[in-house]
PDB file of C-alpha atoms and ligand atoms in Angstrom:
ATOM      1  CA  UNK A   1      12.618   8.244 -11.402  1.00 97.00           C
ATOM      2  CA  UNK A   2       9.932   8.776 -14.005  1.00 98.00           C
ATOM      3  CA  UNK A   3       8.782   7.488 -16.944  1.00 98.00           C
ATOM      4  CA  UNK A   4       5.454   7.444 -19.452  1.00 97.00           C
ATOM      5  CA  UNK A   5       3.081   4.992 -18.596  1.00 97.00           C
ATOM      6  CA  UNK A   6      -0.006   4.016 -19.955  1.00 91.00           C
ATOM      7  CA  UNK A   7      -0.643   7.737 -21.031  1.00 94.00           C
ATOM      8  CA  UNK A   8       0.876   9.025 -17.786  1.00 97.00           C
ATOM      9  CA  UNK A   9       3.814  10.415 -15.896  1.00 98.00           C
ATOM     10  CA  UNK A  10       4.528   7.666 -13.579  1.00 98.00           C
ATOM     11  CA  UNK A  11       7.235   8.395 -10.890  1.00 98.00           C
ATOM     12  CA  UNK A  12       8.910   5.808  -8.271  1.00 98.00           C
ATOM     13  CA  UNK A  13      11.384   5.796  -5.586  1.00 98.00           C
ATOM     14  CA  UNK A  14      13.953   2.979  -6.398  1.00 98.00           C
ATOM     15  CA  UNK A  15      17.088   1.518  -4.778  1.00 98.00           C
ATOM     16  CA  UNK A  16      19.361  -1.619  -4.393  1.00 97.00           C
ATOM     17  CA  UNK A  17      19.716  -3.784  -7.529  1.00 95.00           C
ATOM     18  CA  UNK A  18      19.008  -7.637  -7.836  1.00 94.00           C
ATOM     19  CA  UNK A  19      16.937 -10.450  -9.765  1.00 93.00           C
ATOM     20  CA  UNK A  20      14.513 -10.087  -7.009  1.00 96.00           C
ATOM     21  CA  UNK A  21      12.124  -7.149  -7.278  1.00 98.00           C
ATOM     22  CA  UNK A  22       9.598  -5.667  -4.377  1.00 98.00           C
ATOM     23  CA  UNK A  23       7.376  -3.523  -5.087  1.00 98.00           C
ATOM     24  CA  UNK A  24       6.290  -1.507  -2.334  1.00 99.00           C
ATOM     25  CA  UNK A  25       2.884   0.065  -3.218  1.00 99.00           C
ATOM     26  CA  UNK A  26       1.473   3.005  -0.296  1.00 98.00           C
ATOM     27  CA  UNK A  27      -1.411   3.048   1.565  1.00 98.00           C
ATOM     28  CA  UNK A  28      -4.226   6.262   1.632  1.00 98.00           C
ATOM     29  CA  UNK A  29      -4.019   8.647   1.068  1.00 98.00           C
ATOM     30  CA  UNK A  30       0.100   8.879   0.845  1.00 98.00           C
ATOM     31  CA  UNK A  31       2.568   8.414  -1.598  1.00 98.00           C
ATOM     32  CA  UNK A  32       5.826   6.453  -2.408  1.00 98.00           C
ATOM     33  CA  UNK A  33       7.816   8.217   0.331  1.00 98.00           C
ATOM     34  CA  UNK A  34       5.466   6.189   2.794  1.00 98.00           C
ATOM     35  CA  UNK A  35       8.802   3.482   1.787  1.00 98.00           C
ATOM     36  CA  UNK A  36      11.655   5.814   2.698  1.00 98.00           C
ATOM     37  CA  UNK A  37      13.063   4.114   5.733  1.00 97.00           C
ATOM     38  CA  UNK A  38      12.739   0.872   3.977  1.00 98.00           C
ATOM     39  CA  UNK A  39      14.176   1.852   0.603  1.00 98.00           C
ATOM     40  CA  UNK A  40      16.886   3.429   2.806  1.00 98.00           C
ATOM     41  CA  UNK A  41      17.832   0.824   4.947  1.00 97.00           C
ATOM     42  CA  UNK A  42      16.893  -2.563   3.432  1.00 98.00           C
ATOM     43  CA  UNK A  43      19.892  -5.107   2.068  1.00 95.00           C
ATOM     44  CA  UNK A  44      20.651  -3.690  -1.510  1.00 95.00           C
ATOM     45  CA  UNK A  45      21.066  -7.147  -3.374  1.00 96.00           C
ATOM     46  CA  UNK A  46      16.955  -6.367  -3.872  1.00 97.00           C
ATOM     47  CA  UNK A  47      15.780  -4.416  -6.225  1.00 98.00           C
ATOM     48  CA  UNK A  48      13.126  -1.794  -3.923  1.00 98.00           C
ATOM     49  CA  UNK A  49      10.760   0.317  -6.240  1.00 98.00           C
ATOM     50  CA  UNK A  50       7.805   2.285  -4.559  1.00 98.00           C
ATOM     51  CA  UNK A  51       5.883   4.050  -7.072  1.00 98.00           C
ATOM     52  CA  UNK A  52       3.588   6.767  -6.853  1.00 98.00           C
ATOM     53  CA  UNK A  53       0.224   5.275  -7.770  1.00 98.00           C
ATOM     54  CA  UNK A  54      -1.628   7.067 -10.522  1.00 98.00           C
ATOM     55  CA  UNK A  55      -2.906  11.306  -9.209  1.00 98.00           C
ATOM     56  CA  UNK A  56      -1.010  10.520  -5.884  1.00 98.00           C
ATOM     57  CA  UNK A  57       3.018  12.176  -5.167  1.00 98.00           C
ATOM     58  CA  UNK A  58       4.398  12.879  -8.681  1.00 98.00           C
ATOM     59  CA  UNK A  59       2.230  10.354 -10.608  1.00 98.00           C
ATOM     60  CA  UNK A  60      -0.498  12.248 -12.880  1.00 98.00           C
ATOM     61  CA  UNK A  61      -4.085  11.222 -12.708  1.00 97.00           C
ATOM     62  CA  UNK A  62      -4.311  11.128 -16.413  1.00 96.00           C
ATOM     63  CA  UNK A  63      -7.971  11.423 -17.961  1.00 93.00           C
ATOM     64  CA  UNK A  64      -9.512   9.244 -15.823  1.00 88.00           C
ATOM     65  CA  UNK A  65     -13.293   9.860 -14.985  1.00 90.00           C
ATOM     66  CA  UNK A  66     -14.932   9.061 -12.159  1.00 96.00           C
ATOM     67  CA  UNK A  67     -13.267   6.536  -9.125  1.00 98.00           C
ATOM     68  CA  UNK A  68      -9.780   5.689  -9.183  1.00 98.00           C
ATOM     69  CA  UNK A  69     -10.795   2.075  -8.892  1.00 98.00           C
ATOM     70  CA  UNK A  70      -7.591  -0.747  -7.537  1.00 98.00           C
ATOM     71  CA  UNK A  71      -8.057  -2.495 -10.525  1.00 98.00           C
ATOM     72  CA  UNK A  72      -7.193   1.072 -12.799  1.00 98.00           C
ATOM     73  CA  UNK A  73      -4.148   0.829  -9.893  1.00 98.00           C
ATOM     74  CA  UNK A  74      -3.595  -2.871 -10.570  1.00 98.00           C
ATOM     75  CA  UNK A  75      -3.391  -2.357 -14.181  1.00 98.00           C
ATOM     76  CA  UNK A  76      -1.013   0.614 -14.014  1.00 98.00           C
ATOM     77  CA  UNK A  77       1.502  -1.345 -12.046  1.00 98.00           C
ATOM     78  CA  UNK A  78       1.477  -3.878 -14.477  1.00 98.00           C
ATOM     79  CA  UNK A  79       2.137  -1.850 -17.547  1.00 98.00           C
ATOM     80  CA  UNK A  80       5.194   0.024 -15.351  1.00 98.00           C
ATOM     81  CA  UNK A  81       6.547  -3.664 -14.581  1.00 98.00           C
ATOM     82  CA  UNK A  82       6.480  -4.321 -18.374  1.00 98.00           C
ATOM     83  CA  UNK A  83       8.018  -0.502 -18.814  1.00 97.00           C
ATOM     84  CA  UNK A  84      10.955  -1.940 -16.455  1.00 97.00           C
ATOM     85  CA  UNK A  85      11.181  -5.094 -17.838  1.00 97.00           C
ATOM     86  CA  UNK A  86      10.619  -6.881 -14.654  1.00 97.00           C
ATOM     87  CA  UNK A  87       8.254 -10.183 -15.714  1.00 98.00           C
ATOM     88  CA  UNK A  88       7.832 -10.973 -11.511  1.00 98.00           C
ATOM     89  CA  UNK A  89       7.629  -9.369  -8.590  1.00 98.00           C
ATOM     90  CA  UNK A  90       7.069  -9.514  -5.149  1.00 98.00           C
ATOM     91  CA  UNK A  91       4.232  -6.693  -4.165  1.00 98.00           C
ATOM     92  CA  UNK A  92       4.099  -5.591  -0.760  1.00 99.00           C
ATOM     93  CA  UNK A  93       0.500  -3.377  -0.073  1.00 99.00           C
ATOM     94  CA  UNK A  94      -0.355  -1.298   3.057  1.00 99.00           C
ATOM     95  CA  UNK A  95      -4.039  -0.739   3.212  1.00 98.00           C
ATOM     96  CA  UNK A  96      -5.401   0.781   0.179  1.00 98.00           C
ATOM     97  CA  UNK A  97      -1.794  -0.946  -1.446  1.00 99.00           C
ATOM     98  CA  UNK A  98      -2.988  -4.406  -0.155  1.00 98.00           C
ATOM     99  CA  UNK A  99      -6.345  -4.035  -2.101  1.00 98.00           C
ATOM    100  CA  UNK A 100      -4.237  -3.025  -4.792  1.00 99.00           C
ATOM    101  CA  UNK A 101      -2.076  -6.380  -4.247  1.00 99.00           C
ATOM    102  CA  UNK A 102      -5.309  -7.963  -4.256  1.00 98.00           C
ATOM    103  CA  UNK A 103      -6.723  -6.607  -7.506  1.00 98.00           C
ATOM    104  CA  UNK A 104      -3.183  -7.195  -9.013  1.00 99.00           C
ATOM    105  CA  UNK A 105      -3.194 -11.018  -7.778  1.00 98.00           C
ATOM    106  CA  UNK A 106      -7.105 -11.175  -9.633  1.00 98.00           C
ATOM    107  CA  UNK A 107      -6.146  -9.701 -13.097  1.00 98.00           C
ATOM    108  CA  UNK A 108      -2.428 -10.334 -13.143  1.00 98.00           C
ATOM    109  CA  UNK A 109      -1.351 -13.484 -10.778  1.00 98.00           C
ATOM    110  CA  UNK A 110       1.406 -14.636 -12.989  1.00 98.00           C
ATOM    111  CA  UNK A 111       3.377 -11.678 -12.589  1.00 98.00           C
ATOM    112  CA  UNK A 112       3.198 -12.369  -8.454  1.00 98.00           C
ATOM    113  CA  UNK A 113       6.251 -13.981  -6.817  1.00 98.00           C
ATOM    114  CA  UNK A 114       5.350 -13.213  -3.252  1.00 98.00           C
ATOM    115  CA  UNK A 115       3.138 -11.066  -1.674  1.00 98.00           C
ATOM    116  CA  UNK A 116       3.387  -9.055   1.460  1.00 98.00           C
ATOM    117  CA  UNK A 117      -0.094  -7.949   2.939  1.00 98.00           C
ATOM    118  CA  UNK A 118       0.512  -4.978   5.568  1.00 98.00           C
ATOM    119  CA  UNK A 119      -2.567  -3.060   7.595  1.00 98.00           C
ATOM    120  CA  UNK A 120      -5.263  -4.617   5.224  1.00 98.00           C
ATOM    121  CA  UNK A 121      -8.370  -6.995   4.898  1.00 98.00           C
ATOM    122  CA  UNK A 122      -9.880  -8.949   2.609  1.00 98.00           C
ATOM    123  CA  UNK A 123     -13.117  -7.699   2.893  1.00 98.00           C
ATOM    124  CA  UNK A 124     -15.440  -5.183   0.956  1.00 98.00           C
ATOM    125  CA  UNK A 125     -16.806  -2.106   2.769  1.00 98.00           C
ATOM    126  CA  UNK A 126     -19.312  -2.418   4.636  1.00 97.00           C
ATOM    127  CA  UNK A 127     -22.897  -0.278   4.440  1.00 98.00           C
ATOM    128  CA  UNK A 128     -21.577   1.478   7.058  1.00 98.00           C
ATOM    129  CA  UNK A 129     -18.075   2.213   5.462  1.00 98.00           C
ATOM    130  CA  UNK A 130     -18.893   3.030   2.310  1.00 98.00           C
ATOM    131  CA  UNK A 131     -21.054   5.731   4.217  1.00 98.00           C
ATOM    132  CA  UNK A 132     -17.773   6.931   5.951  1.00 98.00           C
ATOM    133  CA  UNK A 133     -16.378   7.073   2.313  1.00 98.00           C
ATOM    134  CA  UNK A 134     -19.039   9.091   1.110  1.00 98.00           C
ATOM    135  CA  UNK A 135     -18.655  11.576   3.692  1.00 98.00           C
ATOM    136  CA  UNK A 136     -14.463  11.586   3.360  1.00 98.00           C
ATOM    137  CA  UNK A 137     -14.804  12.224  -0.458  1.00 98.00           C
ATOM    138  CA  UNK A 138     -16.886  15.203  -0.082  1.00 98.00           C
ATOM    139  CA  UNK A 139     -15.170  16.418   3.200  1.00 98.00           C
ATOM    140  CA  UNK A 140     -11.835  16.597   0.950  1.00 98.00           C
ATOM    141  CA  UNK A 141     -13.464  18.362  -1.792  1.00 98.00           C
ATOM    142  CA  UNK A 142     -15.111  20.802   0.364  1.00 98.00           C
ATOM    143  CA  UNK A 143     -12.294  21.578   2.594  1.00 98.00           C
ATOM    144  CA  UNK A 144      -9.404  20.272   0.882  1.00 98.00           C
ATOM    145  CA  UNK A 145      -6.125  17.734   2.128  1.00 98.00           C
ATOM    146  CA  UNK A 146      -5.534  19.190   5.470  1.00 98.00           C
ATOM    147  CA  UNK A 147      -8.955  18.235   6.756  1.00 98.00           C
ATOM    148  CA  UNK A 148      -8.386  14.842   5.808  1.00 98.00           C
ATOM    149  CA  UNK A 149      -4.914  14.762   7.796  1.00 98.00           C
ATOM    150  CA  UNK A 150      -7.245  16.620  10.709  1.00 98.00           C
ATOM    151  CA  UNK A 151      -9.423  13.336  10.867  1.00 97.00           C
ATOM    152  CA  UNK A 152      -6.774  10.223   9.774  1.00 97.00           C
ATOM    153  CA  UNK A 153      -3.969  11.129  12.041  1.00 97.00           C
ATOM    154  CA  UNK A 154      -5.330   9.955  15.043  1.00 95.00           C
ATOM    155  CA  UNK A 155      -6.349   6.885  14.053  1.00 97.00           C
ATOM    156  CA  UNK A 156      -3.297   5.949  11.883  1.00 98.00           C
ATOM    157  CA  UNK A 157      -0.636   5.945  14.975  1.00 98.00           C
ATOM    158  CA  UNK A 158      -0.359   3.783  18.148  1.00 98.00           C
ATOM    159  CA  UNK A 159      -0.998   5.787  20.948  1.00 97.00           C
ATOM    160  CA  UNK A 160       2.988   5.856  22.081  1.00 97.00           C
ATOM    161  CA  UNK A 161       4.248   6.642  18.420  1.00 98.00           C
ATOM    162  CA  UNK A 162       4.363  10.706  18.646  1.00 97.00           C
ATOM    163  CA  UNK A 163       6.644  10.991  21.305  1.00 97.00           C
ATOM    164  CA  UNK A 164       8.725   7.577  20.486  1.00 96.00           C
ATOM    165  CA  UNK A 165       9.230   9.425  16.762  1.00 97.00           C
ATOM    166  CA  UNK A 166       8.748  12.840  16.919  1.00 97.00           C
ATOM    167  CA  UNK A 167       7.729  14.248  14.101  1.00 97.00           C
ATOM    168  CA  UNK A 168       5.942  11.631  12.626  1.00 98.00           C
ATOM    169  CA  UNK A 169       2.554  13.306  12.574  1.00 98.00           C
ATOM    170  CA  UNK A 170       4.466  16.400  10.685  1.00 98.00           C
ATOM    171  CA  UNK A 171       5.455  13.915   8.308  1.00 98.00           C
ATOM    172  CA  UNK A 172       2.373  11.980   7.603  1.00 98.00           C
ATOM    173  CA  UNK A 173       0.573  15.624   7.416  1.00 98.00           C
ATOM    174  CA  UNK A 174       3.079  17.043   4.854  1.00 98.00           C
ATOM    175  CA  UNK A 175       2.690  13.843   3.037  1.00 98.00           C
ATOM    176  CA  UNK A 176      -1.628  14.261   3.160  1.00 98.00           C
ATOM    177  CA  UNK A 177      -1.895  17.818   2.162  1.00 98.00           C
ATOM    178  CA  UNK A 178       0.365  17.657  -0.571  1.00 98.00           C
ATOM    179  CA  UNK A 179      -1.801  15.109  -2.614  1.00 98.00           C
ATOM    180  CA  UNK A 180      -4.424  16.780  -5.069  1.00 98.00           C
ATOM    181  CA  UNK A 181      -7.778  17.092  -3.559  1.00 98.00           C
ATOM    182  CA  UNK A 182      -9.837  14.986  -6.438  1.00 98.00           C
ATOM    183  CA  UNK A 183      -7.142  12.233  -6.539  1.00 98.00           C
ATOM    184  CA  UNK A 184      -8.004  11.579  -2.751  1.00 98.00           C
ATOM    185  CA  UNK A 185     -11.659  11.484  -3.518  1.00 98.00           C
ATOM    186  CA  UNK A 186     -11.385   9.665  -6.459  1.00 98.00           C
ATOM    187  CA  UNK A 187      -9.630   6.967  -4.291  1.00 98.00           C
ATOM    188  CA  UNK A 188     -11.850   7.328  -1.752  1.00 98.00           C
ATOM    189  CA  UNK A 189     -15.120   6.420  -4.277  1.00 98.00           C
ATOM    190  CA  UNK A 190     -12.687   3.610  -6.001  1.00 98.00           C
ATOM    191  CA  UNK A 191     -11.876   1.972  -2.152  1.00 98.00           C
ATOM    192  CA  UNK A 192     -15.555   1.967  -1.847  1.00 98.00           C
ATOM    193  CA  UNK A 193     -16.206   0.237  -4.735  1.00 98.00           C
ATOM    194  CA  UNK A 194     -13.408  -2.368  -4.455  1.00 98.00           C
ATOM    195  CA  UNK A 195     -14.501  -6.300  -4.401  1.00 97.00           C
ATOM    196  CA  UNK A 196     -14.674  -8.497  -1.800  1.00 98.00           C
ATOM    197  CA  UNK A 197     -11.273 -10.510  -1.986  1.00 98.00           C
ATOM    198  CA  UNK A 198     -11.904 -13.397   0.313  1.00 98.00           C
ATOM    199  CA  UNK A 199     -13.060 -15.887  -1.910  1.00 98.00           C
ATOM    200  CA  UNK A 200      -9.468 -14.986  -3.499  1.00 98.00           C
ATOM    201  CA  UNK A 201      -7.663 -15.921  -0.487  1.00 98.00           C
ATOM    202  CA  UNK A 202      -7.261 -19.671  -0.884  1.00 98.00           C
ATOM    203  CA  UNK A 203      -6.219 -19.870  -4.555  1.00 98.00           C
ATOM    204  CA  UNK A 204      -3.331 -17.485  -3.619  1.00 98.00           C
ATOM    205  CA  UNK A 205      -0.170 -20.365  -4.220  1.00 98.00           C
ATOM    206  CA  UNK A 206       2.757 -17.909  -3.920  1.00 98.00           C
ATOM    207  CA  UNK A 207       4.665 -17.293  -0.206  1.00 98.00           C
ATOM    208  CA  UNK A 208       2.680 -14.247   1.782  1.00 98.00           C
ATOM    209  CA  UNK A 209       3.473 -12.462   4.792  1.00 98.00           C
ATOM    210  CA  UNK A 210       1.039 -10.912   6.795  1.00 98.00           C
ATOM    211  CA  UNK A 211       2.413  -7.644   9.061  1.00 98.00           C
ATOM    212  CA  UNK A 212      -0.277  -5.855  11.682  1.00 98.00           C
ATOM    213  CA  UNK A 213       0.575  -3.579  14.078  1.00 98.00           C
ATOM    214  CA  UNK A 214      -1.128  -5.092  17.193  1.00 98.00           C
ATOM    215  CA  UNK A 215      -2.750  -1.677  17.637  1.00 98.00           C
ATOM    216  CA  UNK A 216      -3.884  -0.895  14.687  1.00 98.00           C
ATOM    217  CA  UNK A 217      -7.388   0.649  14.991  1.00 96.00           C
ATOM    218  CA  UNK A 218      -8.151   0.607  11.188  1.00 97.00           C
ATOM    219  CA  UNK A 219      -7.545  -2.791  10.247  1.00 97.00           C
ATOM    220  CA  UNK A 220      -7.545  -4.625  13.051  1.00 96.00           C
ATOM    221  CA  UNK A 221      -5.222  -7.920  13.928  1.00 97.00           C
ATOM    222  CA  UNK A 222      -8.599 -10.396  13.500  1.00 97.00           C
ATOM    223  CA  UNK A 223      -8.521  -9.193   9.855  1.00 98.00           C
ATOM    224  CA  UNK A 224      -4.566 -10.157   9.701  1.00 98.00           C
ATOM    225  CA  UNK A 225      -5.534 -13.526  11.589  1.00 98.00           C
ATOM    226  CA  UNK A 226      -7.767 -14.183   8.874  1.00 98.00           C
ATOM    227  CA  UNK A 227      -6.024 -13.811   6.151  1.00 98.00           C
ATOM    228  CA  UNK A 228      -3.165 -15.725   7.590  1.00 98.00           C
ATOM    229  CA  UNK A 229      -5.411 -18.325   8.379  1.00 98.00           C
ATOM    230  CA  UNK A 230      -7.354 -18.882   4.921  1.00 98.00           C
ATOM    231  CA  UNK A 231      -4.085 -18.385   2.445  1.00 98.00           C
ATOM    232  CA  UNK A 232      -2.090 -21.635   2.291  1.00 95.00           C
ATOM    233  CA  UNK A 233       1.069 -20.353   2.621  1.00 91.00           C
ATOM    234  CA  UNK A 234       0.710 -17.395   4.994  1.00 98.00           C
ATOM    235  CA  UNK A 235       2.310 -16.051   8.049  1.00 97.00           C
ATOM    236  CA  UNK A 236       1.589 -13.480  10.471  1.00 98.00           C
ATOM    237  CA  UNK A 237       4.068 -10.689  11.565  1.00 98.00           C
ATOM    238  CA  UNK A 238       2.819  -8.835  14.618  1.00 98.00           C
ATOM    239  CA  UNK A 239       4.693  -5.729  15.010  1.00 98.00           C
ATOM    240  CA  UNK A 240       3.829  -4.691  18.833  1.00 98.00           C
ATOM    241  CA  UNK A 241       3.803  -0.796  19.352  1.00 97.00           C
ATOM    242  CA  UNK A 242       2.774  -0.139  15.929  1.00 98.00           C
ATOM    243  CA  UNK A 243      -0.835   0.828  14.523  1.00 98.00           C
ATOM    244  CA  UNK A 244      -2.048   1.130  10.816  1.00 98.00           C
ATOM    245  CA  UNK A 245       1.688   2.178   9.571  1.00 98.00           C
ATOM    246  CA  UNK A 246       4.350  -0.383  11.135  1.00 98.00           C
ATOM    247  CA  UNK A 247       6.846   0.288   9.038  1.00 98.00           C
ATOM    248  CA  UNK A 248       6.997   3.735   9.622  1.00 98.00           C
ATOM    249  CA  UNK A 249       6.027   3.598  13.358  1.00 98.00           C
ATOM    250  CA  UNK A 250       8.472   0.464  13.747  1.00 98.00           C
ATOM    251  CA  UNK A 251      11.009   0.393  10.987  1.00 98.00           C
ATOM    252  CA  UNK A 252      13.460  -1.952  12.932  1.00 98.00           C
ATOM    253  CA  UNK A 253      10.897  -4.912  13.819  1.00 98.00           C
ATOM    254  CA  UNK A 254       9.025  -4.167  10.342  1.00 98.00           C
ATOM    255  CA  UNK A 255      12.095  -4.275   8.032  1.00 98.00           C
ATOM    256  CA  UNK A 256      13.526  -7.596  10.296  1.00 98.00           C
ATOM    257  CA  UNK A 257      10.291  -8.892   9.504  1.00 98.00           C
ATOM    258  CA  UNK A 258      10.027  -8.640   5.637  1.00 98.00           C
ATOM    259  CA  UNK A 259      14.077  -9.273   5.148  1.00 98.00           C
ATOM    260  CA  UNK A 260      13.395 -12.356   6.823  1.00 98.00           C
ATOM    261  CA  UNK A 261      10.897 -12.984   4.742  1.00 98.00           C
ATOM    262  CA  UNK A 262      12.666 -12.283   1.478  1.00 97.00           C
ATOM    263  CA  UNK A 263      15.761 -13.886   2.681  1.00 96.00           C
ATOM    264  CA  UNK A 264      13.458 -17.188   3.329  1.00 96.00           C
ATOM    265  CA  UNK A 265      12.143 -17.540  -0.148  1.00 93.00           C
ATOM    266  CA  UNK A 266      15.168 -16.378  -2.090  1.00 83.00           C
TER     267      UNK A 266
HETATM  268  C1  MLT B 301      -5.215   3.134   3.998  1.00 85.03           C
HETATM  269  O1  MLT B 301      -4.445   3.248   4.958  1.00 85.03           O
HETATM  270  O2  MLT B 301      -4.817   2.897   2.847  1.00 85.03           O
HETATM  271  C2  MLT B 301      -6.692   3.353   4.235  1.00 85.03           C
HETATM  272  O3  MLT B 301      -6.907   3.642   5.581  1.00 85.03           O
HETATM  273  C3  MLT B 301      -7.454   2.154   3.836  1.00 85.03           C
HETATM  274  C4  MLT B 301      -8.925   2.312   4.045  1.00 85.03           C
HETATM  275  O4  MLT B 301      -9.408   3.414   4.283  1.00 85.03           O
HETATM  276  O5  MLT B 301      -9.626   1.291   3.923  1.00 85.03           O
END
């Protein structure tokens, strides 16, 4: 589906129908179809959206200078919530989507039923990271997507997930190299730039689950344990066999996981 946004084409994934909303928002540097399985296969009395966020998939990038910052993400989502006429929602973010969640719970709380907080940290970058950003942004720009597939693959999968779902690394590759060059960039810069979101972690008063793949080499389970440990009402989901994308690696224990969840605060 697709509809004019805040000046741009905005396009989501969307099934099931329900009071309850979830908004599934991808990690980087993918798209809405990271949600397929779930938006396939999770109970339909929910309403599942996963939009594309802005210059990623079929959203447009709009005239946006410079980074694509989580709070320009943030802010998007909350003009397409208006645009559907949905007042709350629970957000579920993988990675970059969790900073997103993050930004969205510091500019926009009220609209924030439940969170789920997949693959992510708190944290800002680090000297050292935003170094690694520097060097991604202008390693996509010089030789384009499939480069950047070339170098996150790897990491991204627990080391038994290509030949337990084969195919997967076709899939997340397809995915990579058909997002526009300067929209993974601009992400890139705007990850760098994000805010440190611990200090946020105790004021946030809604239900949160926490989901790690207990192999995941890019955001490691002592950055889940944290966050489970400083939000009030958090708990952790370890999804064993999975890396940085559990619910793609593990859709079974993943989607058990979050139905739970929703089921438990319905
Ligand atoms: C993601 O999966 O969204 C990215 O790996 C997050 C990051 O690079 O920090």
């Amino acid at each position: 589906m697709q509809a004019m946004v805040g000046g741009i084409r905005m396009h989501w994934r969307e099934a099931g129908h329900g009071p309850r909303t979830v908004v599934f928002v991808h990690g980087f540097p993918f798209d809405g179809s990271l949600w397929d399985d779930q938006l396939e296969r999770l109970p339909r009395r929910w309403r599942l959206a996963a939009p594309d966020l802005r210059g990623f998939g079929r959203s447009q990038m709009g005239l946006v200078d410079g980074p694509l910052t989580m709070e320009r993400f943030a802010d998007d989502l909350a003009l397409w919530l208006d645009h559907l006429g949905i007042e709350r929602a629970t957000l579920c973010g993988l990675s970059m989507g969790g900073y997103v969640a993050f930004a969205f719970w510091r500019r926009h709380r009220e609209r924030v039923a439940a969170l789920v907080l997949c693959s992510t940290r708190a944290g800002a970058d680090s000297a050292e990271a935003r170094e690694g950003r520097r060097a991604m942004a202008e390693l996509v720009r010089r030789a384009g997507a499939g480069a950047v597939a070339d170098v996150m693959i790897p990491k991204l999968l627990a080391p038994g997930t290509p030949q337990a779902r084969p195919g997967i690394e076709d899939r997340l590759r397809r995915i990579i190299e058909a997002q526009p060059v300067e929209s993974i960039a601009r992400a890139t810069e705007g990850m760098a730039l994000r805010e440190d979101s611990t200090a946020l972690l105790p004021t946030i008063d809604v239900p949160v689950l926490v989901v790690a793949g207990t192999e995941d080499g890019v955001a490691p389970l002592v950055e889940a344990e944290r966050m489970r440990d400083a939000i009030p009402e958090a708990r952790l989901v370890e999804i064993s066999g999975a890396g940085h994308l559990p619910n793609m690696e593990q859709p079974g224990a993943f989607d058990t996981a979050l139905t739970h969840f929703l089921e438990a605060i319905e």
